[in-house]
Short mmCIF file of C-alpha atoms in Angstrom, two decimals:
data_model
loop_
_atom_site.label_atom_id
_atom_site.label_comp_id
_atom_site.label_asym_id
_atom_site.label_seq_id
_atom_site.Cartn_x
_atom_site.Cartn_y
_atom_site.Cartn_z
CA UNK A 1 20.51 -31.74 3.95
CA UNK A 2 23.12 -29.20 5.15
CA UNK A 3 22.77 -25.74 5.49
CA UNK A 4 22.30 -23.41 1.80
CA UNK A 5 23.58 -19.93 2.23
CA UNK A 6 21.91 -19.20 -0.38
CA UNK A 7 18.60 -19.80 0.83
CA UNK A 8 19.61 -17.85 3.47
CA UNK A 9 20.83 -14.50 1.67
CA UNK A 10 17.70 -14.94 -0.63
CA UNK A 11 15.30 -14.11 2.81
CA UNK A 12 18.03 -11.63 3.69
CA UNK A 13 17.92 -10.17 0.33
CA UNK A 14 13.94 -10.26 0.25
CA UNK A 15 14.08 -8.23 3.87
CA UNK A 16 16.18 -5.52 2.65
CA UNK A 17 14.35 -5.01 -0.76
CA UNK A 18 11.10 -4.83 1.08
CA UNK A 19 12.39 -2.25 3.81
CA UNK A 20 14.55 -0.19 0.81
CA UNK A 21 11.36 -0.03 -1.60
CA UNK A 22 8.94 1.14 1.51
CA UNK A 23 11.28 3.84 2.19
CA UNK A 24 12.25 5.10 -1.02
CA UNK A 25 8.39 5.52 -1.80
CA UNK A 26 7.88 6.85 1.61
CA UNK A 27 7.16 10.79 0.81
CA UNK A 28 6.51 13.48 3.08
CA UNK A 29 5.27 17.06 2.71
CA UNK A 30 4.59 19.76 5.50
CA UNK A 31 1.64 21.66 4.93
CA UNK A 32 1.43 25.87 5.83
CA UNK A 33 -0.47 24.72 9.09
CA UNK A 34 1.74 22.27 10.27
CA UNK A 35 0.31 19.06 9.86
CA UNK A 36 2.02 16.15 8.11
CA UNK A 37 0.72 14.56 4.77
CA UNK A 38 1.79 11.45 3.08
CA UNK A 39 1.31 11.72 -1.05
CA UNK A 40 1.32 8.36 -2.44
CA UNK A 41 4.27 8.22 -4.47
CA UNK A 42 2.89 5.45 -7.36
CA UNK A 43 -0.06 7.35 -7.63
CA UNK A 44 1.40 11.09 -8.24
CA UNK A 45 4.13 10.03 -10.40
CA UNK A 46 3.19 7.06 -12.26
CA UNK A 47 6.30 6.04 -13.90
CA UNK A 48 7.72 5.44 -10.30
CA UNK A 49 5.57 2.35 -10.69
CA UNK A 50 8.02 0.53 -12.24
CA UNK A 51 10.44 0.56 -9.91
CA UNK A 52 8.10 -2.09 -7.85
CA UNK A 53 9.88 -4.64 -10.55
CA UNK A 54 12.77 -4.14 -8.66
CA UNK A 55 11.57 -4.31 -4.76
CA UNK A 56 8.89 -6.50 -5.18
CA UNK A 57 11.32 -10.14 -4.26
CA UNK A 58 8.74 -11.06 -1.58
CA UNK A 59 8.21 -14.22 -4.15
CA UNK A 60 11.73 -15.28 -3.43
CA UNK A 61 10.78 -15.25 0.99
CA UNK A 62 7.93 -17.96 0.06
CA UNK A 63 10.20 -19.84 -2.10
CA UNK A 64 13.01 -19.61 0.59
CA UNK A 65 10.41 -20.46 3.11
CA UNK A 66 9.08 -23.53 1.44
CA UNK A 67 12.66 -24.71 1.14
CA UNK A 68 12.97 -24.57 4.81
CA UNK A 69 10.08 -25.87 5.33
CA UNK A 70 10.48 -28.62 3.38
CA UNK A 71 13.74 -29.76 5.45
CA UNK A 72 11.72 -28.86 8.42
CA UNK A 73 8.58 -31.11 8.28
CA UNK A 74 10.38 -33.82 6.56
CA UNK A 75 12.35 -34.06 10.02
CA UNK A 76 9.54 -33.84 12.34
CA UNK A 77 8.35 -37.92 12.42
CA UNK A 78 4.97 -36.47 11.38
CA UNK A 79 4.27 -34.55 14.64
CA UNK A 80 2.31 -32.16 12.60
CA UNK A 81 0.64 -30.06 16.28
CA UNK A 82 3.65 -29.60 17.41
CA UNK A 83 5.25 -28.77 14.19
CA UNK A 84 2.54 -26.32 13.30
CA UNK A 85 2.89 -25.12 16.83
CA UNK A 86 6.55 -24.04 16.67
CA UNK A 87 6.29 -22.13 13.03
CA UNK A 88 3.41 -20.44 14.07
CA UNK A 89 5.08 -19.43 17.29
CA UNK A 90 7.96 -17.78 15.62
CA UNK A 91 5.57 -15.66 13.73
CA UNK A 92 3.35 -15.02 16.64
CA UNK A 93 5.49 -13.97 19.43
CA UNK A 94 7.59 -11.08 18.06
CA UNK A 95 4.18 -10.04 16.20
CA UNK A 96 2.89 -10.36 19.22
CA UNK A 97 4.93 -8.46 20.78
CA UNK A 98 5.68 -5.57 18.29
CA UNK A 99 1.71 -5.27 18.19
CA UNK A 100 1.29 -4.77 21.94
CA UNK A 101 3.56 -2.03 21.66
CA UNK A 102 1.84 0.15 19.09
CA UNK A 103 -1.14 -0.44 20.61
CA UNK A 104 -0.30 0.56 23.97
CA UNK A 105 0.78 3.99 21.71
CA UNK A 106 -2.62 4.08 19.92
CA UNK A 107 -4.70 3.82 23.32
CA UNK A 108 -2.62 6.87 24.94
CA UNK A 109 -2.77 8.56 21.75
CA UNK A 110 -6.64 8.46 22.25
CA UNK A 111 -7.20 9.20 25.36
CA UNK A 112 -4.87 12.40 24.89
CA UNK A 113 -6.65 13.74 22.11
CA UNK A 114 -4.33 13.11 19.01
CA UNK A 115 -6.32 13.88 15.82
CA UNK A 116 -8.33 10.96 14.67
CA UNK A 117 -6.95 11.42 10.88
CA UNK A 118 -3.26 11.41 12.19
CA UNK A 119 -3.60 8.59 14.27
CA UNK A 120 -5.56 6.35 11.33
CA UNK A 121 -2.71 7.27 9.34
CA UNK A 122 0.32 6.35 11.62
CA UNK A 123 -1.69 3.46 12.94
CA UNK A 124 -2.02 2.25 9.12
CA UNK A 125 1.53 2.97 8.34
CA UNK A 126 2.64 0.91 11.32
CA UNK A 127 0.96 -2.60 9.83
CA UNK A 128 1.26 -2.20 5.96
CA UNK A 129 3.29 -5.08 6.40
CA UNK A 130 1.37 -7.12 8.19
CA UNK A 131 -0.35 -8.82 5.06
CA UNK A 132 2.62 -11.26 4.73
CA UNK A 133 1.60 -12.70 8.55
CA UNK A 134 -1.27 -14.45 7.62
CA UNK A 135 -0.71 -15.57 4.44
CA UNK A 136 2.45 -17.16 6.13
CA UNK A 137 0.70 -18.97 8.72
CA UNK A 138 -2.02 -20.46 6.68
CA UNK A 139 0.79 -21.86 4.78
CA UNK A 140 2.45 -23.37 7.92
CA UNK A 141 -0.51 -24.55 9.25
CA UNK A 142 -0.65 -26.49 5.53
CA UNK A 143 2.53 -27.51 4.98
CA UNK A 144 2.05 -31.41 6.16
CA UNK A 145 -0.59 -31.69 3.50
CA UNK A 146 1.21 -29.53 1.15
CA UNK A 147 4.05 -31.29 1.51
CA UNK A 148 2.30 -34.56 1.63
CA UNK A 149 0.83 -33.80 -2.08
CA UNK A 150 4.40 -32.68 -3.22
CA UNK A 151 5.66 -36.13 -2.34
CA UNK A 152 3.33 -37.30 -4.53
CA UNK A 153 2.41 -35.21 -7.43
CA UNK A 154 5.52 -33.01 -7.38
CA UNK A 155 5.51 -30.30 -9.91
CA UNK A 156 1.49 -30.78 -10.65
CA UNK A 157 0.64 -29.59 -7.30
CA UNK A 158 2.04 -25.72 -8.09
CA UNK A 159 0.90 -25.90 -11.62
CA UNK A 160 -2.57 -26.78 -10.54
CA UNK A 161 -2.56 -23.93 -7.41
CA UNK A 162 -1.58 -21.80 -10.35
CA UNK A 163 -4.71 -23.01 -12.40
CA UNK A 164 -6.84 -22.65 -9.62
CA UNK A 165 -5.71 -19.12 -8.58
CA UNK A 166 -6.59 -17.85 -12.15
CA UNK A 167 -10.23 -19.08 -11.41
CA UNK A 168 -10.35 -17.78 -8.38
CA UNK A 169 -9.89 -14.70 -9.61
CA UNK A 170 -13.51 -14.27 -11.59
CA UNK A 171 -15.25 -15.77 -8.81
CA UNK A 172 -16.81 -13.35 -6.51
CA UNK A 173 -14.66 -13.78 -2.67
CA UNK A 174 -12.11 -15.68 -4.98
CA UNK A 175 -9.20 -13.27 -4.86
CA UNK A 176 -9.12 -14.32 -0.75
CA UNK A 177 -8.13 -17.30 -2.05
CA UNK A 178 -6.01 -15.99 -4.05
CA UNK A 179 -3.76 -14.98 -1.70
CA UNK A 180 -2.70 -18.29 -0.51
CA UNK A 181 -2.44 -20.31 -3.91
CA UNK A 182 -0.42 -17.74 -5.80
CA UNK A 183 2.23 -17.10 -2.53
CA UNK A 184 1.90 -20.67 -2.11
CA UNK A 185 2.65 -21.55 -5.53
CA UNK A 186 5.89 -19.77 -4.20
CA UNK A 187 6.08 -21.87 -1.36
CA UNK A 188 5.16 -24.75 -3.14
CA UNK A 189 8.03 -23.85 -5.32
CA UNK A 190 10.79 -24.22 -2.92
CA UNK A 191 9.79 -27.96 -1.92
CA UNK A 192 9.90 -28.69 -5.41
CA UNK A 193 13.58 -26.72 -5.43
CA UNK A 194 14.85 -28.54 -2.55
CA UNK A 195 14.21 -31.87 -3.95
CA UNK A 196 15.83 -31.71 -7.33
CA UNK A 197 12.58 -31.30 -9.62
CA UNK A 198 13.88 -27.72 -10.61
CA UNK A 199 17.02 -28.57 -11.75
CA UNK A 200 17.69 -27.12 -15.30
CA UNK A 201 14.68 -25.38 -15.52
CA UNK A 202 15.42 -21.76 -14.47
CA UNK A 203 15.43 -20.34 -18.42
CA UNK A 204 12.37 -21.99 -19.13
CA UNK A 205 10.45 -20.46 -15.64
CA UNK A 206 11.98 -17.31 -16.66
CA UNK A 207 10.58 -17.66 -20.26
CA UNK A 208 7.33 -18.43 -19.77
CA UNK A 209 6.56 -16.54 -16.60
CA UNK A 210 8.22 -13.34 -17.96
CA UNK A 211 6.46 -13.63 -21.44
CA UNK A 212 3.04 -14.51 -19.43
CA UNK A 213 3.93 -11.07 -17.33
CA UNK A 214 4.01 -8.86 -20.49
CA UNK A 215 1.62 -9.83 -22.21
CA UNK A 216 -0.59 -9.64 -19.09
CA UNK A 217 0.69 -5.95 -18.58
CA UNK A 218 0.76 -4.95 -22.24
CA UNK A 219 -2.22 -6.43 -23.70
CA UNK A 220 -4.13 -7.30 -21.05
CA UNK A 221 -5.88 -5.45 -18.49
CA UNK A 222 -3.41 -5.72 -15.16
CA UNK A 223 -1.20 -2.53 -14.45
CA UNK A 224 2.52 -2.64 -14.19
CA UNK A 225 3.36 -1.95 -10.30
CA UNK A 226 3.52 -4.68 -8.12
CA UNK A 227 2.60 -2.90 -5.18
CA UNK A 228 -1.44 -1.54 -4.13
CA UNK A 229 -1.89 2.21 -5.57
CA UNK A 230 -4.61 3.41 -4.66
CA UNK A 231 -7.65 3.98 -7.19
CA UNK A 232 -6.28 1.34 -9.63
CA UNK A 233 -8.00 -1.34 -10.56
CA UNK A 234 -7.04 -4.32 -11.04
CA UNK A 235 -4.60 -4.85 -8.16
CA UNK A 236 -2.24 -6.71 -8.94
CA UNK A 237 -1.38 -7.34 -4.86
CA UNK A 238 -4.59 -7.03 -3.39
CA UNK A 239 -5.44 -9.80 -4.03
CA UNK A 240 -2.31 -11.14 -5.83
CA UNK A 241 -3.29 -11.02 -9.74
CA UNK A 242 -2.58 -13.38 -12.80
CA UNK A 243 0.37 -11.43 -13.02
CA UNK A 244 1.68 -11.67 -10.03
CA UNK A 245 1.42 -14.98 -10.40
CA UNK A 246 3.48 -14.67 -13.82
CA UNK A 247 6.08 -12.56 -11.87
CA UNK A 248 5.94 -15.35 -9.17
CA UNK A 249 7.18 -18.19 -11.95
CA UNK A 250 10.02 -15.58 -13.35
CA UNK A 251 11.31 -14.58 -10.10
CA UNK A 252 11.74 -18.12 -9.18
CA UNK A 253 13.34 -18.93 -12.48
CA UNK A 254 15.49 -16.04 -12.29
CA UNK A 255 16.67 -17.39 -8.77
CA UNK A 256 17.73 -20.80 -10.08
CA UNK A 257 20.06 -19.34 -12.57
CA UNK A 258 21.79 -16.57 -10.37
CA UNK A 259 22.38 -19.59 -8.00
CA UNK A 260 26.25 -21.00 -9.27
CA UNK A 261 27.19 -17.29 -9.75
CA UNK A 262 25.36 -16.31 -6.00
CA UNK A 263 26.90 -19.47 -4.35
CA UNK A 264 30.74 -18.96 -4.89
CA UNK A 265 30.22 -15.23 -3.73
CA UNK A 266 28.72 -16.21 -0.67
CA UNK A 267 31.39 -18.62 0.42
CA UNK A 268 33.36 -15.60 0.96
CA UNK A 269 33.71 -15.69 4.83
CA UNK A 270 33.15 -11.71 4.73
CA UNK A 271 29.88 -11.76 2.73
CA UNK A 272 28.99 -14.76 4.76
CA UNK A 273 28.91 -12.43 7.84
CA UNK A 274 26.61 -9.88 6.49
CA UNK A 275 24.20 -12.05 4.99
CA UNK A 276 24.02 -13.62 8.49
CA UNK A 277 24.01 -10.71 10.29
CA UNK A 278 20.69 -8.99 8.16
CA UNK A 279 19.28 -12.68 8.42
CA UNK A 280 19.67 -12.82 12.32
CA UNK A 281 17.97 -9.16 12.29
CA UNK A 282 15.31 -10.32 9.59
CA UNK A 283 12.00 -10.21 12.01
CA UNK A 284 12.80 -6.78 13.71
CA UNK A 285 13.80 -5.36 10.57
CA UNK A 286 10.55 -6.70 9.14
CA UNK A 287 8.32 -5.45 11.92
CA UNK A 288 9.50 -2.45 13.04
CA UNK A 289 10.89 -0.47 9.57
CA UNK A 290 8.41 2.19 9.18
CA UNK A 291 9.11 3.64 13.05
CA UNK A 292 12.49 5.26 11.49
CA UNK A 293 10.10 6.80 9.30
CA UNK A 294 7.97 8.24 11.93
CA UNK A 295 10.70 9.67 14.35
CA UNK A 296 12.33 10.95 11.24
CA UNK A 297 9.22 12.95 10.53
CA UNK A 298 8.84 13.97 14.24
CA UNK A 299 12.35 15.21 13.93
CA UNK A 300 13.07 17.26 11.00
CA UNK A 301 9.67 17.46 8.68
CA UNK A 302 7.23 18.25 11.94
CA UNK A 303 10.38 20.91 13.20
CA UNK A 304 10.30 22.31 9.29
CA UNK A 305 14.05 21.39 9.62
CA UNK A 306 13.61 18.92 5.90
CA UNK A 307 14.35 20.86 3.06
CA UNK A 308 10.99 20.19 0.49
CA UNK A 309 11.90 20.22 -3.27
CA UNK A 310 8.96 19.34 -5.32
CA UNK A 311 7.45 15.84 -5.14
CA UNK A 312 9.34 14.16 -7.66
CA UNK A 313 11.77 16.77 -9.18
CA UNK A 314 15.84 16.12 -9.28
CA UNK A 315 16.23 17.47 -6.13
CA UNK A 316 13.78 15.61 -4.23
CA UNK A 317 15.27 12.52 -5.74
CA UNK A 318 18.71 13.95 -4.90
CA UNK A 319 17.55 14.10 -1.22
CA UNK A 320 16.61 10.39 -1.49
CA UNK A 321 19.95 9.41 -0.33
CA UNK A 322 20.48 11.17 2.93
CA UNK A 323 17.48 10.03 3.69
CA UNK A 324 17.54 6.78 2.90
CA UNK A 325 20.94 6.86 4.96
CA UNK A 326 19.43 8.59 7.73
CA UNK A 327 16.63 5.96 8.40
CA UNK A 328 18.90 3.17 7.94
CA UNK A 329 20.86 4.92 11.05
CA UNK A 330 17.89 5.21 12.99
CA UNK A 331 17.15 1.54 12.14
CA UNK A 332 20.11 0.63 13.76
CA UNK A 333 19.13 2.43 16.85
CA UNK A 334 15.98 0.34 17.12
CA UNK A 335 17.43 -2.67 16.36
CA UNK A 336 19.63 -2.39 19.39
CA UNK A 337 16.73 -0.63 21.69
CA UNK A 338 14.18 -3.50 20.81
CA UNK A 339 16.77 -6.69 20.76
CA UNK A 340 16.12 -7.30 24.75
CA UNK A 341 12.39 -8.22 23.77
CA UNK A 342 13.65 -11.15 21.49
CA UNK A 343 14.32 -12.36 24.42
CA UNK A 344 10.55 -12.88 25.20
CA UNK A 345 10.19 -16.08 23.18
CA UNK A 346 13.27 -17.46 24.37
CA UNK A 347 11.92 -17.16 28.09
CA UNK A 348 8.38 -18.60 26.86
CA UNK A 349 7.65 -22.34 27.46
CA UNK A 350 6.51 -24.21 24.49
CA UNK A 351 4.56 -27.26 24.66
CA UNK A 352 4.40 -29.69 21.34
CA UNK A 353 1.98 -31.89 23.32
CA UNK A 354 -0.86 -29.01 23.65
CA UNK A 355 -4.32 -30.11 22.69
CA UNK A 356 -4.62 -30.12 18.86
CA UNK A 357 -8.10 -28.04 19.13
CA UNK A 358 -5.87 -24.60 21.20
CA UNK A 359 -3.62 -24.77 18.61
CA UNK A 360 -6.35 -24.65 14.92
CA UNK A 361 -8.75 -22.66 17.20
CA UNK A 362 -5.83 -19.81 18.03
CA UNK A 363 -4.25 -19.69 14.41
CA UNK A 364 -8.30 -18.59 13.44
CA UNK A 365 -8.19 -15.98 15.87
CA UNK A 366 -4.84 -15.18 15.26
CA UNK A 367 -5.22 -15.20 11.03
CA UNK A 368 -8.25 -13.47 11.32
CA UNK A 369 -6.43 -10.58 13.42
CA UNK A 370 -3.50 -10.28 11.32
CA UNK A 371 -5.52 -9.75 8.57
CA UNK A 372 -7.66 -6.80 9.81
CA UNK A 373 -4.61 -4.92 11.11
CA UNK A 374 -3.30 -5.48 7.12
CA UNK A 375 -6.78 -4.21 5.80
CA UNK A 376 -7.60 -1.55 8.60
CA UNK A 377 -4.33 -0.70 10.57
CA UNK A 378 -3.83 -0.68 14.46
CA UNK A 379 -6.27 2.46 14.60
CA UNK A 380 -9.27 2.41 11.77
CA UNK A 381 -10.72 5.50 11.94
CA UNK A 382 -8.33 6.92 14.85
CA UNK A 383 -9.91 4.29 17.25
CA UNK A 384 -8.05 1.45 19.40
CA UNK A 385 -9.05 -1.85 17.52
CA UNK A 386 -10.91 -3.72 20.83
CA UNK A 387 -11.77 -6.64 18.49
CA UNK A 388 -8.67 -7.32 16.62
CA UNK A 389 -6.32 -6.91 20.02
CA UNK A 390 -8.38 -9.35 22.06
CA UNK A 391 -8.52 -11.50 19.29
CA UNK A 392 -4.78 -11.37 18.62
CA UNK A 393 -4.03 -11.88 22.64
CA UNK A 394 -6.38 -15.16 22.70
CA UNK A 395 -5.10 -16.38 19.85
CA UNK A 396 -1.34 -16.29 20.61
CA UNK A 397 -2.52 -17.84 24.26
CA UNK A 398 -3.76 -20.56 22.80
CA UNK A 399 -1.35 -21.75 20.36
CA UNK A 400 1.04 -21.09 23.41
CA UNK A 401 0.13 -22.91 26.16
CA UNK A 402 2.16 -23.44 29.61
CA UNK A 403 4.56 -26.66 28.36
CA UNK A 404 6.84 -28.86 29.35
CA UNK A 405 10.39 -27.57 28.12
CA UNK A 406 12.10 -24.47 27.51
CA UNK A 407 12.15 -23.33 23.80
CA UNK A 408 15.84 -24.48 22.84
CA UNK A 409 18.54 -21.84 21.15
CA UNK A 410 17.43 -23.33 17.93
CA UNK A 411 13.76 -22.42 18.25
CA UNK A 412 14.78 -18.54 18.89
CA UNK A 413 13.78 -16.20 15.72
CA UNK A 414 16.63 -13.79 15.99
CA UNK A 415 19.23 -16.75 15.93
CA UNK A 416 20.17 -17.66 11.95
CA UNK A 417 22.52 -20.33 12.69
CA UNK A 418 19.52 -22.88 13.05
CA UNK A 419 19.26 -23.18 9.66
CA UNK A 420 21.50 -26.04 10.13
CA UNK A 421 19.39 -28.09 10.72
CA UNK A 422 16.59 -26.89 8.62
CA UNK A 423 14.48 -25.13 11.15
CA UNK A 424 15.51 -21.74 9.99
CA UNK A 425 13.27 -18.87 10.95
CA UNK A 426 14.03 -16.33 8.95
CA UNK A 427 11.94 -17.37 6.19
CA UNK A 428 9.30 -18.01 8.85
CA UNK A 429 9.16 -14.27 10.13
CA UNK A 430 9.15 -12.50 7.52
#
């Protein structure tokens, strides 16, 4: 199957959302004494919580993603190491990468003295995004016997994820579960929307997941944002809740019938470019969005140069735009200072014949590293993460072993046009 531009400007699209919504929530104050302080937005201003209906797409990345991935493994003459190994190395090496970075920053932050509170916070700020890495790689690493059951059960397999997911979450450790059978219900999704079994159903998946998402809001005991505030509980992100799950099922249905409309915009030559464009920048935009925040706050809130309206008046939201505008400029900036280093995996040597037990044994170290920079950030309790960064370096290692070939131009993560062929890695990254 030949390239879908849609698929493609639905991982673009999910990108942007996610790097618009952190922003826009972003707030920053300067106290009499100098120091910096970060009111959550959600929690202050409650209302604000509904705008998470609008950024929170990251359903539509899976569903792209299991698309892909569909194509992908259905190619791969059941090579499932060396499939597993090239996903996961997509992921791994820019994350890799980015991560060495800021840690680098959080040890010489240390060892010059930078206030432990400060550092927690910037070193939390800098992986709030990370949660998406391993729920993406479990998924990878699953996706020859996901796929495997799709083949043969087709739209039972996401119904009964779904099913499971809602028991999971009354049984006690359940809701880690939870995080890969409701995204992978998602994921599971976009096989299923790749191979025809969706086809007319997009007003009934809105119907049924959009009624299931009221009712679970209204009458029942899950709040309305789709994003973690802090204090609330339930979460309906951490771990993803029955109605995120609901949202999951609309989002998806409300993808399917956008698609004629979406589909004759995007074979405008003009739009094409953008789309491809954001999509080829997808994994440093992804990775590296909240840095804009913090030289922005270095430069005019730590100066006292930022005008400060009250949190949440018509002025502060008047101010949202220049500053929205200004980080996006800044963004830019990085996107051009850190595009040499995607250069890292294309200079890497991958090798699809590795032993099977590097490969399982690194994605555990790996996983398991991800996940504590999501929970803890790069510097819990303004101290460099020992742990986490040795586990993260041995487990990239060993899913990367010396090989025999070069990765090719299609392997590279900043380079959309391998969608082509189905082995697109923007909805791999991101």
């Amino acid at each position: 199957m030949g390239r879908d531009r849609y698929v493609d400007f639905l991982r673009a699209w999910a990108i942007v959302s996610v790097v618009a919504g952190h922003w826009l929530i972003t707030a920053l104050v300067r106290e009499p004494d100098g120091a910096i302080r970060a009111p959550e937005l959600l929690a202050e201003i409650p209302w604000t919580q509904w705008l998470t209906l609008g950024f929170q797409i990251m359903p539509l990345f899976f569903l792209a993603g299991g698309y892909a991935a569909g194509g992908s493994w259905a190619a791969a003459s059941g090579d499932a190491s060396g499939w597993v190994r090239r996903r996961a190395l997509r992921l791994l090496v820019p994350a890799g990468v980015y991560s060495g970075l800021v840690l680098i920053a959080v040890g010489v932050c240390q060892l010059v003295g930078v206030d432990a509170g400060t550092l927690e916070l910037v070193g939390w700020a800098m992986a709030m995004q990370f949660w998406f890495l391993p729920v993406y790689l479990v998924l990878s690493a699953l996706t020859p016997l996901l796929h495997a059951a799709h083949l043969r059960w087709g739209l039972l397999v996401p119904v009964g994820m779904g099913v499971v997911a809602g028991v999971a979450a009354y049984v006690p450790y359940g809701g880690l579960l939870g995080y890969v059978l409701v995204w992978g219900v998602a994921y599971q999704l976009g096989f299923c929307w790749r191979d025809g079994l969706l086809r007319g159903k997009g007003l009934a998946l809105v119907g049924c997941g959009g009624a299931a998402f009221v009712g679970l809001v209204v009458l029942g005991p899950y709040p309305v944002s789709l994003i973690r505030v802090t204090g609330q509980d339930p979460s309906n992100t951490d771990p993803p809740s029955l109605a995120m799950l609901a949202w999951v099922v609309a989002q998806v249905g409300g993808c399917l019938l956008l698609a004629p409309l979406l589909r004759k915009v995007l074979a405008r030559e003009r739009v094409w470019r953008v789309v491809r464009g954001v999509g080829g920048a997808s994994m440093t935009l992804y990775l590296w969005h909240m840095l804009p925040v913090l030289i922005v706050a270095a430069g005019f809130y730590l100066t006292g140069l930022a005008p400060q309206p009250a949190l949440g008046s018509p002025a502060w939201w008047g101010l949202r735009v220049p500053w929205l505008v200004v980080l996006g400029v800044v963004m830019a900036g990085v996107v051009a200072g850190v595009r040499p280093l995607a250069g890292i995996h294309g200079r890497a040597r991958l090798s699809v014949q590795g032993r099977s037990w590097t490969l399982w044994l690194g994605l555990a170290f790996a996983v398991g590293s991800l996940a504590r920079f999501a929970v803890h950030g790069f510097a819990p309790d303004g101290r460099f993460p020992l742990l986490s960064a040795l586990g993260l370096a041995v487990g990239t290692a060993l899913v990367m072993p010396a090989g025999d070939r070069p990765v090719c131009d299609r392997d590279l993560p900043h380079r959309s046009s391998t969608a082509a062929s189905g082995n697109s890695p923007v909805p791999e990254v991101s």
